[in-house]
Short mmCIF file of C-alpha atoms in Angstrom, two decimals:
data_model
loop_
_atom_site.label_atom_id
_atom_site.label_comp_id
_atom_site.label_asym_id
_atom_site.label_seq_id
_atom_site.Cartn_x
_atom_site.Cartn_y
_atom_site.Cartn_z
CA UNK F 1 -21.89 38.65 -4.61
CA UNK F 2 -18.24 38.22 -3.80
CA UNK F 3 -16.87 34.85 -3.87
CA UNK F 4 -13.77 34.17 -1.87
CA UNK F 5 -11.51 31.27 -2.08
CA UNK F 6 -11.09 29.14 1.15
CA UNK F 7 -7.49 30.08 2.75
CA UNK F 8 -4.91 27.54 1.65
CA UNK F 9 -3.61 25.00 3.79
CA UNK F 10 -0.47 25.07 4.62
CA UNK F 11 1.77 21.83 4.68
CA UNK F 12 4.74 20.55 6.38
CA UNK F 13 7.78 19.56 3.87
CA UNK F 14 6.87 16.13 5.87
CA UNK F 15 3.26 16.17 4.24
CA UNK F 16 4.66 17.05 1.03
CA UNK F 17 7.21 14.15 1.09
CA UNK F 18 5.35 11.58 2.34
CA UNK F 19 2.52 12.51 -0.31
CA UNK F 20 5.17 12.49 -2.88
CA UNK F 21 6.70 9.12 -1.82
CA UNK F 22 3.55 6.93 -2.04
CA UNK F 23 2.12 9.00 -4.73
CA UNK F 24 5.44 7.32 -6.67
CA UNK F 25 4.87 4.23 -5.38
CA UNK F 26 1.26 4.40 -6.39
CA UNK F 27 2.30 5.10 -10.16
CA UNK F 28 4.68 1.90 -10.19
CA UNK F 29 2.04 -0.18 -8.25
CA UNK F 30 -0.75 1.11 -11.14
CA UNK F 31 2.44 -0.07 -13.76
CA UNK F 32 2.64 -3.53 -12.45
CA UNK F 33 -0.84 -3.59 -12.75
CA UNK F 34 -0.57 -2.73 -16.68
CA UNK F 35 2.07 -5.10 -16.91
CA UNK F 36 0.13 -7.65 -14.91
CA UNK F 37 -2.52 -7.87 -16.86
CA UNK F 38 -0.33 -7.36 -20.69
CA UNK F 39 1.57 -10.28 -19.21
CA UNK F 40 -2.12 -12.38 -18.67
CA UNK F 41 -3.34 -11.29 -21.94
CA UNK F 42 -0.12 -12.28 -24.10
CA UNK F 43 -0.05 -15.61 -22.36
CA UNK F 44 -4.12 -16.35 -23.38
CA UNK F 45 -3.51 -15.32 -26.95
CA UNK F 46 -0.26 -17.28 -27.55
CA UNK F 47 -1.72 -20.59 -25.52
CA UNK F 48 -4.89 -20.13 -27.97
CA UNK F 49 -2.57 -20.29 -30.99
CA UNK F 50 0.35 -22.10 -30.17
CA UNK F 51 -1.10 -24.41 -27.29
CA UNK F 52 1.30 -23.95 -25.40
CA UNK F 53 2.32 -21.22 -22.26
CA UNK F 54 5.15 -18.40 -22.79
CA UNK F 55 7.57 -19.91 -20.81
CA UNK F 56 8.35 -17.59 -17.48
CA UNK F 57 4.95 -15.62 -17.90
CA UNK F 58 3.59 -16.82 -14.34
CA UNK F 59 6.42 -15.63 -12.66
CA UNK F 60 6.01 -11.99 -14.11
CA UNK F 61 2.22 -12.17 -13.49
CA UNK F 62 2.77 -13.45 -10.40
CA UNK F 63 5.49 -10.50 -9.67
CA UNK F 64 3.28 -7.94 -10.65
CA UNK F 65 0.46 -8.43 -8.88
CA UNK F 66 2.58 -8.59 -5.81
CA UNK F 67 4.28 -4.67 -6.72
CA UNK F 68 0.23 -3.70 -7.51
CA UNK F 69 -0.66 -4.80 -4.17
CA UNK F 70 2.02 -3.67 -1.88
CA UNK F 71 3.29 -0.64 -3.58
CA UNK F 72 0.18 0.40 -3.81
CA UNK F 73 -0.98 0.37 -0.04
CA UNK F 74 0.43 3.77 0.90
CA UNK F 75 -0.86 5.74 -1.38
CA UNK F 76 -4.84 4.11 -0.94
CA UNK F 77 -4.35 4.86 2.88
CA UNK F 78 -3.45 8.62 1.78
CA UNK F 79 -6.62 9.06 -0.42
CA UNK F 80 -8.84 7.41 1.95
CA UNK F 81 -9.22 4.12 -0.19
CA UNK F 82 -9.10 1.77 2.15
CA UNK F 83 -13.02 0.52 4.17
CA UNK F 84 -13.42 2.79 6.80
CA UNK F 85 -16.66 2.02 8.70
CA UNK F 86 -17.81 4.95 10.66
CA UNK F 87 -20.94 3.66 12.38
CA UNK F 88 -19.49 3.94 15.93
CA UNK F 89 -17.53 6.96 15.36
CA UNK F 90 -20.24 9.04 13.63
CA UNK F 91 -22.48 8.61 16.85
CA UNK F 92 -20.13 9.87 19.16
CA UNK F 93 -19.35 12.80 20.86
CA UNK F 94 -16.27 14.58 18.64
CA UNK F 95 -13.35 14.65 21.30
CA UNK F 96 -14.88 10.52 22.15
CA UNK F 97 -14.87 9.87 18.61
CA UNK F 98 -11.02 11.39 17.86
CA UNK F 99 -9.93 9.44 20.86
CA UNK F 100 -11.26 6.04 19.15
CA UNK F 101 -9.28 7.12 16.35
CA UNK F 102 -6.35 7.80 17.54
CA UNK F 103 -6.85 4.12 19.11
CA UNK F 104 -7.34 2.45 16.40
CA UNK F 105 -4.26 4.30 14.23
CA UNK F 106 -2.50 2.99 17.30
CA UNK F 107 -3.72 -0.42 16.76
CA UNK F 108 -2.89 -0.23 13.06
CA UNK F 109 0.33 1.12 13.37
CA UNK F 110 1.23 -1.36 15.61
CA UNK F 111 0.23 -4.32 13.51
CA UNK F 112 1.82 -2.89 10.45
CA UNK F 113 5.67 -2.17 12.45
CA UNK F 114 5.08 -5.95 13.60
CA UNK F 115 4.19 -6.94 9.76
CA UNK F 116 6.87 -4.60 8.42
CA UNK F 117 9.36 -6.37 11.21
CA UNK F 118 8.83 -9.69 9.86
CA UNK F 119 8.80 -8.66 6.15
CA UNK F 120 12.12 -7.27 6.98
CA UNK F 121 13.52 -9.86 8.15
CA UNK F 122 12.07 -12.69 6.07
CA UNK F 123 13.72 -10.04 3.06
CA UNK F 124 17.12 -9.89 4.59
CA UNK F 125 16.92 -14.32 5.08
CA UNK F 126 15.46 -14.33 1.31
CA UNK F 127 18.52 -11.98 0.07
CA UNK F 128 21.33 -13.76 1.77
CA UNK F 129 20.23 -17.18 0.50
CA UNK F 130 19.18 -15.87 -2.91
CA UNK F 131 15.77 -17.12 -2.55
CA UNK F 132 14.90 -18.52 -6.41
CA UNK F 133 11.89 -20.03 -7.19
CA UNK F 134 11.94 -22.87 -9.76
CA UNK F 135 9.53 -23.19 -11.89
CA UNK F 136 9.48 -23.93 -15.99
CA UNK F 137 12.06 -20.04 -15.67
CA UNK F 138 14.74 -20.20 -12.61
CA UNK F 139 12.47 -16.73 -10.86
CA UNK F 140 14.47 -14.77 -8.05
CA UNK F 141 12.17 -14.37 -5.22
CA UNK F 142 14.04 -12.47 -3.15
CA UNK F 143 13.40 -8.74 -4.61
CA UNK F 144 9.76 -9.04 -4.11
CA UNK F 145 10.16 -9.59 -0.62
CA UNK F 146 11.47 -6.64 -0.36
CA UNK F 147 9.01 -4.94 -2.25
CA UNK F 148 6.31 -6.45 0.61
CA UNK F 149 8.74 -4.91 3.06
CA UNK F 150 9.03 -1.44 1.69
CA UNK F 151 5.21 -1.05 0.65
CA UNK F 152 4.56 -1.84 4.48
CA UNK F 153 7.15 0.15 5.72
CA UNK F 154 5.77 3.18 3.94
CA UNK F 155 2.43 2.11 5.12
CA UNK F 156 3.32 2.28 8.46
CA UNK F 157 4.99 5.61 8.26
CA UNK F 158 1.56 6.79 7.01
CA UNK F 159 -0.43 5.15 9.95
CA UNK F 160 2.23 6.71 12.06
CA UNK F 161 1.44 10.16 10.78
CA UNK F 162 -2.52 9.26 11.23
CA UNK F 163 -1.46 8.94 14.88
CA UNK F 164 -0.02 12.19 15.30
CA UNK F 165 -2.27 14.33 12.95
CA UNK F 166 -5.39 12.43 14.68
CA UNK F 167 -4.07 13.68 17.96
CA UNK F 168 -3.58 16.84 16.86
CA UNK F 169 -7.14 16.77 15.58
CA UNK F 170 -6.01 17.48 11.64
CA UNK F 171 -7.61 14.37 10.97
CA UNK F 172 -6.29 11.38 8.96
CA UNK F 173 -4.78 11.34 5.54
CA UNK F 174 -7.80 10.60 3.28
CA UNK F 175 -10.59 11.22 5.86
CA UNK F 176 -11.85 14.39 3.86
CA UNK F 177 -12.32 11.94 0.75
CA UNK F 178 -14.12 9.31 2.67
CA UNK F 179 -17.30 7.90 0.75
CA UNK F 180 -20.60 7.63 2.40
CA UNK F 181 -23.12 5.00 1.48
CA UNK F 182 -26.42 5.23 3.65
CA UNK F 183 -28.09 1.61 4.35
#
């Protein structure tokens, strides 16, 4: 019995890069989340022995979670990570069933450049009047708005390639990796 390996699949320097990109974003997204929760569990211990809060630690918790969350989105919609619910699409006829998706990466992509637009836009007004927050530490807000902006923006260039690889019937980044859960 002969065992062959399947043929490899070959990918554009585009796959490669955008794989690369969020796959670094994904790394500093999983970072904020170490230094997310570090930053929650220093705070506990030295309230529990000094009574009091480290002065600034909110605004570093409250950082990180916002570079876990949008950082992070990129690289979830390339593994398949996100809830896909295939109900419709599993009934339907395959060329039916690829149009729907190409609809709804349509519809995604659409609400993420309008998102992305606005984050944009809220980052450049944020940037040119410094946008601090004050708290019990004077916080700069402004650089996490542009972390929202660029975590959507590569979002979007990932439900932009959805479009054309679901057209192309290559199917969507992630879809071989999709879980199944039978109700």
């Amino acid at each position: 019995m002969t065992v062959t390996a399947p043929a490899p699949v070959k990918t554009s320097r585009f796959d490669t890069y955008l794989r690369r990109q969020s796959a670094v974003l994904g790394v500093v997204a999983a970072g904020a989340l170490v230094v997310l929760m570090l930053a929650t569990v220093l705070d506990v211990v030295v309230r529990f022995i000094a009574r009091a809060s480290v002065p600034g630690m909110l605004e570093v918790a409250e950082s990180a979670l916002i570079a876990s969350v949008f950082l992070g989105l990129a690289w979830t919609s390339m593994q398949g990570g996100h809830v896909a619910v295939s109900i419709v699409t599993d009934r339907l006829r395959p060329a039916l069933a690829r149009a729907v998706s190409v609809v709804i990466w349509v519809l995604n992509a659409g609400l993420l450049a309008w998102m992305t637009y606005a984050s944009v836009a809220r980052a450049v007004q944020a940037t040119t009047r410094n946008e601090t927050r004050f708290g019990l530490v004077q916080w700069p807000v402004w650089p996490l708005r542009w972390v929202i902006a660029i975590g959507l923006g590569l979002w979007l260039v990932v439900a932009l390639a959805n479009v054309v690889r679901t057209i192309r019937g290559r199917g969507a980044y992630g879809d071989d990796a999709e879980a199944t859960v039978d109700a």
